[in-house]
Short mmCIF file of C-alpha atoms and ligand atoms in Angstrom, two decimals:
data_model
loop_
_atom_site.label_atom_id
_atom_site.label_comp_id
_atom_site.label_asym_id
_atom_site.label_seq_id
_atom_site.Cartn_x
_atom_site.Cartn_y
_atom_site.Cartn_z
CA UNK A 1058 182.99 23.24 118.17
CA UNK A 1059 185.95 24.25 115.99
CA UNK A 1060 189.28 22.59 116.75
CA UNK A 1061 191.75 24.56 118.81
CA UNK A 1062 194.78 24.33 121.07
CA UNK A 1063 195.37 26.17 124.32
CA UNK A 1064 198.77 26.52 125.92
CA UNK A 1065 200.15 28.06 129.07
CA UNK A 1066 202.11 27.63 132.27
CA UNK A 1067 201.17 26.18 135.64
CA UNK A 1068 202.59 25.93 139.18
CA UNK A 1069 204.57 29.17 139.01
CA UNK A 1070 206.06 28.36 135.61
CA UNK A 1071 207.33 24.94 136.70
CA UNK A 1072 205.04 23.23 134.20
CA UNK A 1073 204.04 24.06 130.66
CA UNK A 1074 200.95 22.59 129.04
CA UNK A 1075 199.12 22.22 125.77
CA UNK A 1076 195.58 20.89 125.37
CA UNK A 1077 193.63 20.40 122.17
CA UNK A 1078 190.28 19.39 120.78
CA UNK A 1079 190.67 17.87 117.31
CA UNK A 1080 187.43 16.16 116.34
CA UNK A 1081 187.02 17.94 113.01
CA UNK A 1082 190.64 17.43 112.00
CA UNK A 1083 190.33 13.71 112.69
CA UNK A 1084 186.95 13.45 110.94
CA UNK A 1085 188.38 15.25 107.87
CA UNK A 1086 191.29 12.79 107.77
CA UNK A 1087 188.87 9.87 108.14
CA UNK A 1088 186.77 11.10 105.20
CA UNK A 1089 189.71 11.98 102.95
CA UNK A 1090 191.48 8.66 103.44
CA UNK A 1091 188.43 6.47 104.03
CA UNK A 1092 189.97 5.25 107.28
CA UNK A 1093 188.84 2.25 109.30
CA UNK A 1094 188.05 2.99 112.98
CA UNK A 1095 191.51 1.81 114.15
CA UNK A 1096 193.23 3.86 111.46
CA UNK A 1097 191.10 6.89 112.42
CA UNK A 1098 192.11 6.49 116.06
CA UNK A 1099 195.79 6.04 115.23
CA UNK A 1100 196.02 8.94 112.80
CA UNK A 1101 193.82 11.16 114.98
CA UNK A 1102 196.06 10.56 117.99
CA UNK A 1103 199.27 11.29 116.08
CA UNK A 1104 197.76 14.37 114.36
CA UNK A 1105 196.62 15.71 117.74
CA UNK A 1106 200.16 15.36 119.05
CA UNK A 1107 201.50 16.90 115.84
CA UNK A 1108 199.16 19.88 116.18
CA UNK A 1109 200.40 20.60 119.71
CA UNK A 1110 204.05 20.04 118.76
CA UNK A 1111 203.54 22.37 115.78
CA UNK A 1112 202.16 24.97 118.19
CA UNK A 1113 205.37 24.55 120.26
CA UNK A 1114 207.47 25.73 117.29
CA UNK A 1115 208.94 29.19 117.53
CA UNK A 1116 209.34 30.29 113.91
CA UNK A 1117 206.66 30.71 111.24
CA UNK A 1118 208.46 28.41 108.79
CA UNK A 1119 209.10 25.57 111.26
CA UNK A 1120 207.72 22.19 110.21
CA UNK A 1121 207.52 19.09 112.33
CA UNK A 1122 207.05 15.56 111.02
CA UNK A 1123 206.11 12.56 113.15
CA UNK A 1124 206.62 9.14 111.66
CA UNK A 1125 205.68 5.83 113.17
CA UNK A 1126 206.86 2.66 111.52
CA UNK A 1127 205.82 -0.69 112.90
CA UNK A 1128 205.61 -4.36 112.00
CA UNK A 1129 201.84 -4.46 112.62
CA UNK A 1130 199.20 -4.57 109.87
CA UNK A 1131 198.87 -0.75 109.65
CA UNK A 1132 202.64 -0.53 108.87
CA UNK A 1133 203.10 3.19 109.31
CA UNK A 1134 201.68 6.62 110.10
CA UNK A 1135 203.05 9.97 108.94
CA UNK A 1136 201.95 13.38 110.22
CA UNK A 1137 203.28 16.82 109.35
CA UNK A 1138 202.40 20.02 111.19
CA UNK A 1139 203.54 23.61 110.99
CA UNK A 1140 203.72 26.40 113.54
CA UNK A 1141 200.28 27.55 112.41
CA UNK A 1142 198.97 24.18 113.73
CA UNK A 1143 197.94 23.14 110.21
CA UNK A 1144 198.19 19.37 110.22
CA UNK A 1145 198.12 16.68 107.54
CA UNK A 1146 198.77 12.97 107.65
CA UNK A 1147 198.13 9.48 106.39
CA UNK A 1148 198.47 5.83 107.35
CA UNK A 1149 200.03 3.16 105.13
CA UNK A 1150 197.08 0.75 105.36
CA UNK A 1151 193.90 2.84 105.80
CA UNK A 1152 191.44 -0.09 105.95
CA UNK A 1153 193.23 -2.00 108.73
CA UNK A 1154 190.83 -3.97 110.93
CA UNK A 1155 191.52 -5.91 114.13
CA UNK A 1156 189.36 -7.30 116.94
CA UNK A 1157 189.11 -5.07 120.06
CA UNK A 1158 192.02 -5.35 122.52
CA UNK A 1159 191.86 -6.95 125.98
CA UNK A 1160 190.08 -3.91 127.47
CA UNK A 1161 187.56 -3.73 124.63
CA UNK A 1162 189.14 -0.72 122.91
CA UNK A 1163 190.34 -0.12 119.36
CA UNK A 1164 193.62 -2.01 119.16
CA UNK A 1165 195.91 0.77 117.93
CA UNK A 1166 198.96 -0.84 119.57
CA UNK A 1167 198.24 -4.12 117.79
CA UNK A 1168 197.77 -2.37 114.46
CA UNK A 1169 201.08 -0.50 114.86
CA UNK A 1170 203.13 -3.36 116.33
CA UNK A 1171 206.81 -3.05 117.24
CA UNK A 1172 208.92 -0.42 115.59
CA UNK A 1173 210.03 3.13 116.07
CA UNK A 1174 208.87 6.72 116.31
CA UNK A 1175 210.82 9.37 114.46
CA UNK A 1176 210.47 13.10 115.04
CA UNK A 1177 211.87 15.37 112.35
CA UNK A 1178 212.02 19.08 113.17
CA UNK A 1179 212.76 21.39 110.30
CA UNK A 1180 213.46 24.59 112.19
CA UNK A 1181 215.49 26.55 109.65
CA UNK A 1182 218.83 24.93 110.44
CA UNK A 1183 221.02 23.49 107.70
CA UNK A 1184 220.02 19.96 108.66
CA UNK A 1185 216.71 19.08 110.27
CA UNK A 1186 216.79 17.74 113.83
CA UNK A 1187 215.91 14.03 113.86
CA UNK A 1188 215.10 12.13 117.04
CA UNK A 1189 214.22 8.46 117.01
CA UNK A 1190 213.03 6.14 119.75
CA UNK A 1191 211.67 2.62 119.87
CA UNK A 1192 207.93 2.23 120.30
CA UNK A 1193 206.86 1.37 123.85
CA UNK A 1194 203.33 0.15 123.15
CA UNK A 1195 202.32 1.50 119.74
CA UNK A 1196 199.45 3.30 121.48
CA UNK A 1197 201.15 6.59 120.48
CA UNK A 1198 200.72 8.70 123.65
CA UNK A 1199 203.06 6.41 125.62
CA UNK A 1200 205.46 6.32 122.69
CA UNK A 1201 205.62 10.13 122.63
CA UNK A 1202 206.05 10.28 126.41
CA UNK A 1203 209.06 7.99 126.03
CA UNK A 1204 210.37 10.03 123.09
CA UNK A 1205 210.26 13.28 125.09
CA UNK A 1206 211.98 11.66 128.07
CA UNK A 1207 214.74 9.85 126.22
CA UNK A 1208 215.36 11.99 123.14
CA UNK A 1209 214.66 15.51 124.44
CA UNK A 1210 215.26 14.80 128.15
CA UNK A 1211 211.98 16.51 129.09
CA UNK A 1212 209.74 14.69 131.59
CA UNK A 1213 206.40 14.79 129.78
CA UNK A 1214 202.93 13.40 130.14
CA UNK A 1215 201.07 12.89 126.87
CA UNK A 1216 197.39 11.95 126.64
CA UNK A 1217 195.74 11.42 123.27
CA UNK A 1218 192.32 10.05 122.47
CA UNK A 1219 189.88 9.41 119.66
CA UNK A 1220 186.35 8.16 120.29
CA UNK A 1221 184.35 6.81 117.35
CA UNK A 1222 180.60 6.82 116.79
CA UNK A 1223 178.81 3.53 116.06
CA UNK A 1224 178.56 4.47 112.38
CA UNK A 1225 182.35 4.95 112.34
CA UNK A 1226 182.48 8.74 112.22
CA UNK A 1227 184.64 10.57 114.76
CA UNK A 1228 182.76 11.46 117.95
CA UNK A 1229 185.55 13.10 119.96
CA UNK A 1230 189.28 13.65 119.62
CA UNK A 1231 191.80 15.56 121.62
CA UNK A 1232 194.76 15.44 123.91
CA UNK A 1233 197.19 17.19 126.16
CA UNK A 1234 200.94 17.47 126.59
CA UNK A 1235 202.24 18.49 130.03
CA UNK A 1236 205.97 19.11 130.50
CA UNK A 1237 208.07 19.70 133.59
CA UNK A 1238 210.57 22.53 133.51
CA UNK A 1239 214.09 21.62 134.73
CA UNK A 1240 213.57 23.49 138.01
CA UNK A 1241 210.25 21.80 138.87
CA UNK A 1242 210.07 20.99 142.59
CA UNK A 1243 209.32 17.57 144.07
CA UNK A 1244 206.03 18.70 145.56
CA UNK A 1245 204.87 20.09 142.19
CA UNK A 1246 205.74 16.80 140.53
CA UNK A 1247 203.95 14.79 143.23
CA UNK A 1248 200.83 16.95 142.96
CA UNK A 1249 200.79 16.60 139.17
CA UNK A 1250 201.24 12.83 139.36
CA UNK A 1251 198.28 12.61 141.71
CA UNK A 1252 196.08 14.64 139.35
CA UNK A 1253 197.19 12.61 136.33
CA UNK A 1254 196.47 9.29 138.02
CA UNK A 1255 192.96 10.50 138.88
CA UNK A 1256 192.36 11.72 135.32
CA UNK A 1257 190.01 9.34 133.47
CA UNK A 1258 190.47 9.72 129.72
CA UNK A 1259 190.57 12.70 127.45
CA UNK A 1260 187.68 11.51 125.29
CA UNK A 1261 185.44 10.80 128.27
CA UNK A 1262 185.94 14.41 129.40
CA UNK A 1263 185.31 15.79 125.92
CA UNK A 1264 182.26 13.56 125.60
CA UNK A 1265 180.81 15.12 128.76
CA UNK A 1266 180.93 18.42 126.87
CA UNK A 1267 184.08 19.58 128.63
CA UNK A 1268 186.58 21.81 126.82
CA UNK A 1269 190.40 21.82 126.78
CA UNK A 1270 190.12 24.71 129.29
CA UNK A 1271 188.05 22.47 131.60
CA UNK A 1272 190.64 19.70 131.30
CA UNK A 1273 193.48 22.06 132.26
CA UNK A 1274 191.40 23.28 135.22
CA UNK A 1275 191.05 19.63 136.23
CA UNK A 1276 194.84 19.14 136.20
CA UNK A 1277 196.07 22.33 137.88
CA UNK A 1278 194.99 24.62 140.70
CA UNK A 1279 197.28 27.46 139.73
CA UNK A 1280 197.77 28.11 136.00
CA UNK A 1281 197.61 30.70 133.26
CA UNK A 1282 196.44 30.11 129.69
CA UNK A 1283 198.66 32.26 127.47
CA UNK A 1284 197.49 31.29 123.98
CA UNK A 1285 194.54 29.83 122.14
CA UNK A 1286 195.05 28.99 118.46
CA UNK A 1287 192.86 27.27 115.87
CA UNK A 1288 194.10 23.98 114.41
CA UNK A 1289 192.89 22.09 111.35
CA UNK A 1290 193.57 19.44 108.75
CA UNK A 1291 195.19 21.34 105.91
CA UNK A 1292 197.40 20.02 103.13
CA UNK A 1293 198.15 22.93 100.83
CA UNK A 1294 199.16 20.75 97.88
CA UNK A 1295 198.47 21.78 94.28
CA UNK A 1296 198.80 20.33 90.79
CA UNK A 1297 202.10 22.22 90.39
CA UNK A 1298 203.44 20.96 93.72
CA UNK A 1299 202.53 17.32 93.10
CA UNK A 1300 204.07 17.61 89.58
CA UNK A 1301 207.49 17.74 91.29
CA UNK A 1302 207.10 14.04 92.04
CA UNK A 1303 206.48 13.41 88.34
CA UNK A 1304 209.45 15.55 87.29
CA UNK A 1305 211.66 13.59 89.68
CA UNK A 1306 211.07 10.30 87.81
CA UNK A 1307 213.35 11.71 85.10
CA UNK A 1308 213.32 12.41 81.38
CA UNK A 1309 213.40 8.78 80.24
CA UNK A 1310 210.33 7.77 82.26
CA UNK A 1311 208.44 10.91 81.23
CA UNK A 1312 209.21 10.24 77.56
CA UNK A 1313 207.80 6.73 77.99
CA UNK A 1314 204.61 8.16 79.54
CA UNK A 1315 204.23 10.61 76.66
CA UNK A 1316 204.82 7.83 74.11
CA UNK A 1317 202.11 5.76 75.84
CA UNK A 1318 199.74 8.63 75.06
CA UNK A 1319 197.71 8.37 78.27
CA UNK A 1320 197.05 10.92 80.98
CA UNK A 1321 198.73 10.19 84.34
CA UNK A 1322 196.99 10.50 87.69
CA UNK A 1323 198.99 11.24 90.84
CA UNK A 1324 197.58 11.20 94.37
CA UNK A 1325 198.83 13.38 97.20
CA UNK A 1326 199.67 10.95 100.05
CA UNK A 1327 198.77 13.47 102.71
CA UNK A 1328 195.26 14.49 101.66
CA UNK A 1329 194.41 11.93 98.95
CA UNK A 1330 193.69 14.64 96.35
CA UNK A 1331 193.93 13.34 92.78
CA UNK A 1332 195.73 15.33 90.11
CA UNK A 1333 195.56 14.46 86.43
CA UNK A 1334 198.35 15.31 83.96
CA UNK A 1335 197.49 15.07 80.26
CA UNK A 1336 200.03 14.71 77.46
CA UNK A 1337 200.50 18.48 77.13
CA UNK A 1338 201.18 18.70 80.89
CA UNK A 1339 203.67 15.85 80.66
CA UNK A 1340 205.50 17.55 77.76
CA UNK A 1341 205.88 20.69 79.88
CA UNK A 1342 207.22 18.63 82.79
CA UNK A 1343 209.67 16.91 80.43
CA UNK A 1344 211.31 20.30 79.81
CA UNK A 1345 211.89 20.71 83.55
CA UNK A 1346 213.17 17.14 84.09
CA UNK A 1347 216.80 16.04 84.01
ZN1 ZN B 743 197.63 17.13 99.53
#
């Protein structure tokens, strides 16, 4: 099944929802970055959220970046998504390993530790919008729930999940974001809370062969799906684009590299592509540097 996101409204427009299946995106990230199971789960969860938050954007050029920085052994996670729901991301320590947590699950919260979540929305304004909240658990879904409540003042329920196979490939990944509109009535909220508390886990549903549509049907009696869009891991970097990082080191450093006479390799953080710049390339970049 290809990855996709559905979105729509429920309970007479009192609730909006997004639901996604993101196994391939997460598996691509795992392969590209050679991620450990915990790192796969952490990045997969944040990319799934990023994909849905990208799909929330209104303009074609909007870009959203989610950054988690923590004092745990994984240190940090960065995800960027656009309104096309193209998503890319990386973790600081891709081979992080920890014993299972107290409920026998991958210890994402332990790998992240204490720290903060930052949401940067580049939506065509002069300055990007930046919202930052402290991490609640480091398990990511709860941290985003808290972010939406405190930074955007939108009561939100976020569920994110990644299930790994025994051989450490990605078995299932997905999530949902459900948000209450300001005029949501008490009885709508109570009914939703009841459904959410009865909801097992996103990956257990997906693993039973259920789709995002099935999950939404599980949560609401009265709803309308208004959009279904594909989502994928996509970086879009190129040798020319990555060269900007080399140009930014400045003329003096570039001259040193040229004098050393050796080709330079630069990796794209987001997709781990390697780009090689030989002496002729470096001389061209020198002309563009300050
Ligand atoms: Zn890249």
